[in-house]
Short mmCIF file of C-alpha atoms in Angstrom, two decimals:
data_model
loop_
_atom_site.label_atom_id
_atom_site.label_comp_id
_atom_site.label_asym_id
_atom_site.label_seq_id
_atom_site.Cartn_x
_atom_site.Cartn_y
_atom_site.Cartn_z
CA MET A 716 -4.70 4.01 25.58
CA THR A 717 -3.57 1.04 27.58
CA PRO A 718 -6.14 -1.58 28.23
CA VAL A 719 -6.82 -2.21 31.87
CA GLY A 720 -7.71 -5.83 32.03
CA PRO A 721 -8.39 -7.87 28.89
CA PRO A 722 -11.78 -7.25 27.31
CA GLY A 723 -12.20 -10.95 26.68
CA ASP A 724 -12.92 -12.77 23.48
CA ASP A 725 -16.61 -12.02 23.60
CA TRP A 726 -16.08 -8.25 23.25
CA ARG A 727 -15.79 -6.58 19.87
CA CYS A 728 -15.25 -2.98 18.86
CA VAL A 729 -17.38 -0.82 16.55
CA PHE A 730 -15.96 2.42 15.19
CA LEU A 731 -18.45 5.28 15.09
CA ASP A 732 -17.55 7.93 12.55
CA GLY A 733 -18.94 11.45 12.48
CA PRO A 734 -18.38 14.76 14.25
CA SER A 735 -16.87 13.03 17.27
CA PRO A 736 -15.56 9.67 16.11
CA HIS A 737 -15.00 7.10 18.79
CA ASN A 738 -15.00 3.39 19.43
CA VAL A 739 -17.60 1.46 21.30
CA TRP A 740 -17.28 -2.03 22.64
CA VAL A 741 -20.10 -4.49 22.31
CA ARG A 742 -20.76 -8.06 23.28
CA TRP A 743 -23.52 -10.60 23.15
CA ARG A 744 -25.16 -11.39 26.47
CA ASP A 745 -28.51 -12.89 27.37
CA ASN A 746 -29.80 -12.73 23.79
CA ALA A 747 -29.02 -9.06 23.49
CA VAL A 748 -26.15 -6.80 22.57
CA GLU A 749 -24.40 -5.19 25.50
CA ASP A 750 -22.22 -2.19 24.82
CA THR A 751 -19.69 -0.02 26.54
CA ASN A 752 -16.90 2.26 25.48
CA TYR A 753 -15.34 1.88 28.87
CA ASN A 754 -15.32 -0.81 31.49
CA GLY A 755 -17.45 0.92 34.02
CA HIS A 756 -14.44 2.20 35.92
CA GLY A 757 -13.21 4.78 33.44
CA ASP A 758 -10.80 2.45 31.64
CA PHE A 759 -10.91 2.33 27.86
CA TYR A 760 -9.74 -0.62 25.81
CA GLU A 761 -7.77 -0.56 22.61
CA PRO A 762 -9.78 -1.30 19.45
CA ILE A 763 -9.40 -4.57 17.57
CA ALA A 764 -8.40 -4.47 13.89
CA ASN A 765 -11.29 -5.25 11.53
CA ALA A 766 -13.59 -5.40 14.49
CA PRO A 767 -16.76 -4.54 12.55
CA LEU A 768 -16.31 -7.60 10.38
CA GLU A 769 -15.78 -9.78 13.39
CA LEU A 770 -18.86 -8.28 14.95
CA VAL A 771 -20.99 -9.08 11.94
CA ARG A 772 -19.68 -12.62 11.73
CA ARG A 773 -20.28 -13.15 15.41
CA PHE A 774 -23.63 -11.48 15.77
CA GLY A 775 -25.05 -12.17 12.34
CA ARG A 776 -26.94 -9.91 10.01
CA ASN A 777 -29.80 -9.44 12.44
CA ALA A 778 -27.54 -7.66 14.95
CA TRP A 779 -29.35 -4.45 14.10
CA ASN A 780 -32.74 -5.94 14.91
CA VAL A 781 -31.38 -7.28 18.16
CA ALA A 782 -29.95 -3.92 19.13
CA ARG A 783 -33.15 -2.11 18.27
CA SER A 784 -35.36 -4.58 20.09
CA ALA A 785 -33.08 -4.22 23.10
CA GLU A 786 -33.78 -0.47 22.96
CA ALA A 787 -30.12 0.31 22.52
CA ALA A 788 -29.14 3.95 22.20
CA GLU A 789 -29.49 5.52 18.77
CA TRP A 790 -25.75 6.10 18.41
CA TYR A 791 -25.10 2.48 19.27
CA CYS A 792 -27.69 1.17 16.81
CA ALA A 793 -26.04 3.34 14.17
CA GLY A 794 -22.71 1.71 14.97
CA VAL A 795 -24.13 -1.78 14.60
CA LEU A 796 -25.76 -0.85 11.30
CA ARG A 797 -22.49 0.52 9.99
CA ALA A 798 -20.80 -2.71 10.99
CA CYS A 799 -23.50 -4.73 9.22
CA ILE A 800 -23.09 -2.70 6.01
CA VAL A 801 -19.31 -2.91 6.04
CA GLY A 802 -19.49 -6.62 6.70
CA ARG A 803 -21.92 -7.18 3.82
CA CYS A 804 -20.01 -5.12 1.30
CA THR A 805 -16.47 -6.32 1.89
CA GLY A 806 -16.79 -9.59 0.05
CA THR A 807 -14.74 -8.34 -2.89
CA ALA A 808 -13.35 -5.00 -1.77
CA SER A 809 -13.19 -2.71 1.21
CA ALA A 810 -16.26 -0.63 1.92
CA THR A 811 -16.63 2.74 3.57
CA VAL A 812 -19.75 4.22 5.10
CA THR A 813 -19.95 7.98 5.48
CA THR A 814 -22.73 10.13 6.86
CA HIS A 815 -23.32 13.81 6.22
CA HIS A 816 -25.75 16.25 7.81
CA ASP A 817 -26.90 19.26 5.80
CA PRO A 818 -29.37 21.37 7.79
CA SER A 819 -29.99 23.56 4.74
CA ALA A 820 -31.34 20.61 2.72
CA PRO A 821 -35.06 19.86 2.44
CA PRO A 822 -36.33 18.26 5.66
CA PHE A 823 -36.76 14.84 4.13
CA ARG A 824 -33.11 14.66 3.12
CA VAL A 825 -31.04 16.47 5.72
CA TRP A 826 -29.07 13.29 6.37
CA THR A 827 -27.09 11.56 3.65
CA VAL A 828 -25.43 8.16 3.95
CA ALA A 829 -23.02 6.99 1.26
CA VAL A 830 -21.54 3.53 0.88
CA GLN A 831 -18.48 3.20 -1.34
CA CYS A 832 -17.11 -0.15 -2.38
CA GLY A 833 -13.48 0.18 -3.34
CA GLY A 834 -12.08 3.19 -5.16
CA GLU A 835 -12.95 5.20 -8.23
CA GLY A 836 -15.39 3.48 -10.54
CA GLU A 837 -16.43 0.92 -8.00
CA PRO A 838 -20.09 0.57 -7.01
CA ALA A 839 -21.57 3.11 -4.65
CA ALA A 840 -24.90 3.68 -2.99
CA THR A 841 -26.51 6.69 -1.38
CA ALA A 842 -29.63 7.29 0.65
CA TYR A 843 -31.28 10.31 2.22
CA GLY A 844 -33.58 10.83 5.14
CA VAL A 845 -34.66 12.65 8.23
CA THR A 846 -32.38 10.95 10.74
CA GLU A 847 -28.95 9.36 10.46
CA LEU A 848 -30.21 6.17 12.00
CA GLY A 849 -33.20 5.98 9.68
CA VAL A 850 -31.05 6.43 6.61
CA LEU A 851 -28.57 3.81 7.79
CA GLU A 852 -31.39 1.35 8.28
CA THR A 853 -32.86 2.10 4.88
CA ILE A 854 -29.61 1.65 2.99
CA ALA A 855 -28.74 -1.44 5.00
CA ARG A 856 -31.98 -3.06 3.84
CA PHE A 857 -31.36 -1.91 0.29
CA LEU A 858 -27.95 -3.55 0.29
CA GLY A 859 -29.16 -6.71 1.97
CA ALA A 860 -27.08 -6.04 5.05
CA THR A 861 -29.94 -6.69 7.46
CA ARG A 862 -33.02 -8.79 7.47
CA MET B 590 -36.48 -25.99 -14.92
CA ASP B 591 -37.85 -27.88 -17.89
CA ASP B 592 -34.78 -28.67 -19.95
CA THR B 593 -36.71 -28.92 -23.18
CA LYS B 594 -38.55 -25.62 -22.92
CA PHE B 595 -37.22 -22.29 -23.96
CA GLU B 596 -37.65 -19.54 -21.42
CA TRP B 597 -37.80 -16.00 -22.55
CA TYR B 598 -36.27 -12.82 -21.39
CA GLU B 599 -36.10 -9.54 -23.18
CA THR B 600 -33.31 -7.05 -22.90
CA GLU B 601 -32.61 -3.69 -24.34
CA ASN B 602 -29.94 -1.07 -24.32
CA THR B 603 -29.66 2.41 -25.67
CA GLU B 604 -29.10 1.24 -29.22
CA ARG B 605 -31.45 -1.65 -29.87
CA PHE B 606 -34.03 -4.01 -28.46
CA LEU B 607 -32.92 -7.59 -28.46
CA PRO B 608 -34.99 -10.58 -27.41
CA VAL B 609 -32.93 -13.61 -26.54
CA ARG B 610 -33.93 -17.09 -25.57
CA ALA B 611 -32.14 -19.64 -23.48
CA ARG B 612 -32.53 -23.05 -21.97
CA TRP B 613 -30.94 -25.03 -19.22
CA THR B 614 -29.35 -28.21 -20.54
CA GLY B 615 -28.15 -29.62 -17.26
CA ASP B 616 -24.56 -28.77 -18.10
CA GLY B 617 -25.03 -25.10 -18.84
CA ILE B 618 -27.15 -22.54 -20.57
CA GLU B 619 -27.79 -22.56 -24.29
CA THR B 620 -28.73 -19.27 -25.75
CA GLU B 621 -29.64 -17.75 -29.07
CA GLU B 622 -31.17 -14.61 -30.36
CA TYR B 623 -34.80 -14.98 -31.30
CA PRO B 624 -34.98 -14.75 -35.06
CA GLY B 625 -38.42 -13.25 -35.46
CA PRO B 626 -39.53 -9.81 -34.34
CA THR B 627 -43.25 -10.51 -34.01
CA VAL B 628 -43.56 -12.88 -31.08
CA ALA B 629 -43.55 -11.07 -27.77
CA PRO B 630 -41.60 -12.46 -24.84
CA SER B 631 -43.94 -14.53 -22.73
CA ARG B 632 -42.27 -14.50 -19.35
CA SER B 633 -41.29 -11.79 -16.93
CA ALA B 634 -37.76 -11.23 -15.76
CA THR B 635 -38.68 -12.53 -12.35
CA ASP B 636 -40.04 -15.76 -13.79
CA ILE B 637 -36.90 -16.33 -15.77
CA ALA B 638 -34.63 -15.59 -12.85
CA ALA B 639 -36.59 -18.02 -10.72
CA CYS B 640 -35.95 -20.72 -13.30
CA PHE B 641 -32.23 -20.15 -13.31
CA PRO B 642 -29.94 -21.03 -10.43
CA VAL B 643 -28.37 -18.37 -8.26
CA ASP B 644 -25.09 -18.64 -10.14
CA ALA B 645 -26.67 -18.27 -13.57
CA PRO B 646 -24.60 -15.16 -14.41
CA ARG B 647 -21.39 -17.00 -13.67
CA ILE B 648 -22.50 -20.04 -15.67
CA ALA B 649 -23.44 -17.85 -18.60
CA ARG B 650 -20.01 -16.24 -18.52
CA GLU B 651 -18.17 -19.55 -18.31
CA CYS B 652 -20.25 -20.94 -21.16
CA GLY B 653 -19.18 -18.04 -23.36
CA ALA B 654 -22.71 -16.75 -23.77
CA SER B 655 -23.14 -13.61 -25.79
CA GLU B 656 -22.82 -10.32 -23.98
CA GLU B 657 -26.47 -9.54 -24.73
CA TYR B 658 -27.55 -12.75 -23.09
CA ARG B 659 -25.32 -12.22 -20.08
CA VAL B 660 -26.85 -8.77 -19.69
CA ALA B 661 -30.31 -10.33 -19.78
CA VAL B 662 -29.46 -12.95 -17.15
CA LEU B 663 -27.82 -10.41 -14.87
CA LYS B 664 -30.79 -8.06 -15.11
CA ALA B 665 -33.17 -10.89 -14.40
CA ARG B 666 -31.16 -12.05 -11.42
CA ILE B 667 -30.83 -8.57 -9.94
CA ASP B 668 -34.51 -7.80 -10.39
CA ALA B 669 -35.63 -11.07 -8.85
CA VAL B 670 -33.65 -10.50 -5.66
CA MET B 671 -34.20 -6.78 -5.37
CA GLN B 672 -37.94 -7.01 -5.90
CA LYS B 673 -38.03 -9.05 -2.71
CA ARG B 674 -36.45 -6.04 -1.02
CA GLY B 675 -39.20 -3.84 -2.41
CA CYS B 676 -37.04 -2.30 -5.10
CA GLY B 677 -37.62 -1.36 -8.70
CA ALA B 678 -35.94 -2.64 -11.81
CA VAL B 679 -32.26 -2.34 -12.61
CA LYS B 680 -31.44 -0.01 -15.48
CA THR B 681 -28.42 0.68 -17.63
CA TYR B 682 -27.29 3.59 -19.73
CA PHE B 683 -24.36 4.59 -21.88
CA ASN B 684 -22.82 7.98 -21.25
CA SER B 685 -20.53 8.97 -24.09
CA CYS B 686 -19.31 11.96 -22.08
CA ALA B 687 -17.99 9.84 -19.21
CA SER B 688 -14.38 8.83 -18.87
CA VAL B 689 -13.25 5.93 -20.99
CA GLY B 690 -13.71 2.75 -19.01
CA PHE B 691 -16.64 4.13 -17.04
CA GLN B 692 -19.11 4.90 -19.80
CA TRP B 693 -21.59 2.17 -18.98
CA SER B 694 -23.64 2.57 -15.82
CA ALA B 695 -25.89 0.05 -14.10
CA TRP B 696 -28.13 1.56 -11.45
CA MET B 697 -31.31 1.17 -9.48
CA ARG B 698 -33.40 2.80 -6.79
CA SER B 699 -35.04 1.13 -3.87
CA SER B 700 -38.54 2.14 -4.90
CA VAL B 701 -40.68 1.07 -7.79
CA ALA B 702 -40.82 4.15 -9.98
CA ARG B 703 -43.21 4.83 -12.79
CA GLU B 704 -42.11 6.72 -15.80
CA GLY B 705 -41.81 10.37 -14.87
CA ASP B 706 -41.32 9.69 -11.17
CA GLU B 707 -37.55 9.64 -11.25
CA ARG B 708 -37.08 13.29 -10.40
CA ARG B 709 -39.51 13.12 -7.51
CA LEU B 710 -37.90 9.99 -6.13
CA SER B 711 -34.32 11.06 -6.69
CA GLY B 712 -33.94 12.70 -3.32
CA ARG B 713 -35.92 10.20 -1.31
CA THR B 714 -34.86 6.67 -2.02
CA PRO B 715 -31.60 4.77 -1.85
CA TYR B 716 -29.67 4.71 -5.07
CA ALA B 717 -26.88 2.41 -6.18
CA GLU B 718 -24.71 2.64 -9.26
CA ALA B 719 -21.73 0.92 -10.80
CA ASP B 720 -19.77 2.32 -13.74
CA HIS B 721 -17.64 0.26 -16.07
CA GLY B 722 -16.41 0.01 -19.62
CA THR B 723 -19.09 -2.44 -20.72
CA GLU B 724 -22.73 -2.96 -19.84
CA VAL B 725 -22.18 -6.48 -18.59
CA ASP B 726 -19.24 -5.46 -16.41
CA ALA B 727 -21.29 -2.68 -14.84
CA LEU B 728 -24.13 -5.09 -14.16
CA GLU B 729 -21.79 -7.65 -12.64
CA ALA B 730 -20.27 -5.05 -10.35
CA LEU B 731 -23.71 -3.83 -9.26
CA ALA B 732 -24.94 -7.38 -8.71
CA THR B 733 -21.98 -8.17 -6.51
CA PHE B 734 -22.35 -4.92 -4.64
CA LEU B 735 -26.02 -5.60 -3.94
CA GLY B 736 -25.26 -9.14 -2.87
CA VAL B 737 -27.43 -10.81 -5.49
CA THR B 738 -24.67 -12.88 -7.06
CA SER B 739 -21.71 -14.62 -5.55
#
């Protein structure tokens, strides 16, 4: 993808993993998070390396609360939460956040979110719940990634 | 913290119960095992952690404190922070069947669990675990992971 027009320094990219992984661009405007994965004219921008970390540093650990209070879409709030978790857990090693949906599981645990810090033997955390977003929020609080 | 008063914290592992006592001298932490078995610890882990600075685990390590004492300080520090997040107590266990280097586990759930509730809670609450070759290393890894020590 070739960027059409620079996104500007105030835009950052969040990678959304899952069945259809994609990038979404976000920025801070008028005390809220504004997002887009295209510029309104059908033009996508290239992602920025380590963008989630930059996002967390720029927006702070309450980015999730801001997004939720701004009634952002569920998939976008999930992206911000993932960025918050990755940002919190990368102090000593790289972190990965994976989500898994198992419709055959009991209703209260159809969604699983796992956070891995580093490789084998490194700390890991898991959480279960009814919705992907709910589980992400729960584990983010557990890990101190939001407040 | 009163630098003349001993503060108490109790710790245990799978092999023995070991009360330790420590005090803040201004330059570091002095520690010793309590010699008598009859006097119960008088302070909770949270109280002790509140007395110690945030970097108490690091100070204990640099002062060459015993591993048992470092375990106690780390547990106290983790519990103090995680209780504010509504979580239960940190726990450790030794698994002789695990791979060498990963036999000690430090873990906790996000909910306060009573004895016997673990199975019911296992599928409902966030769970974090770190595995290492020693109890103190596992606790340090978990503490860093949870963001309770720097």
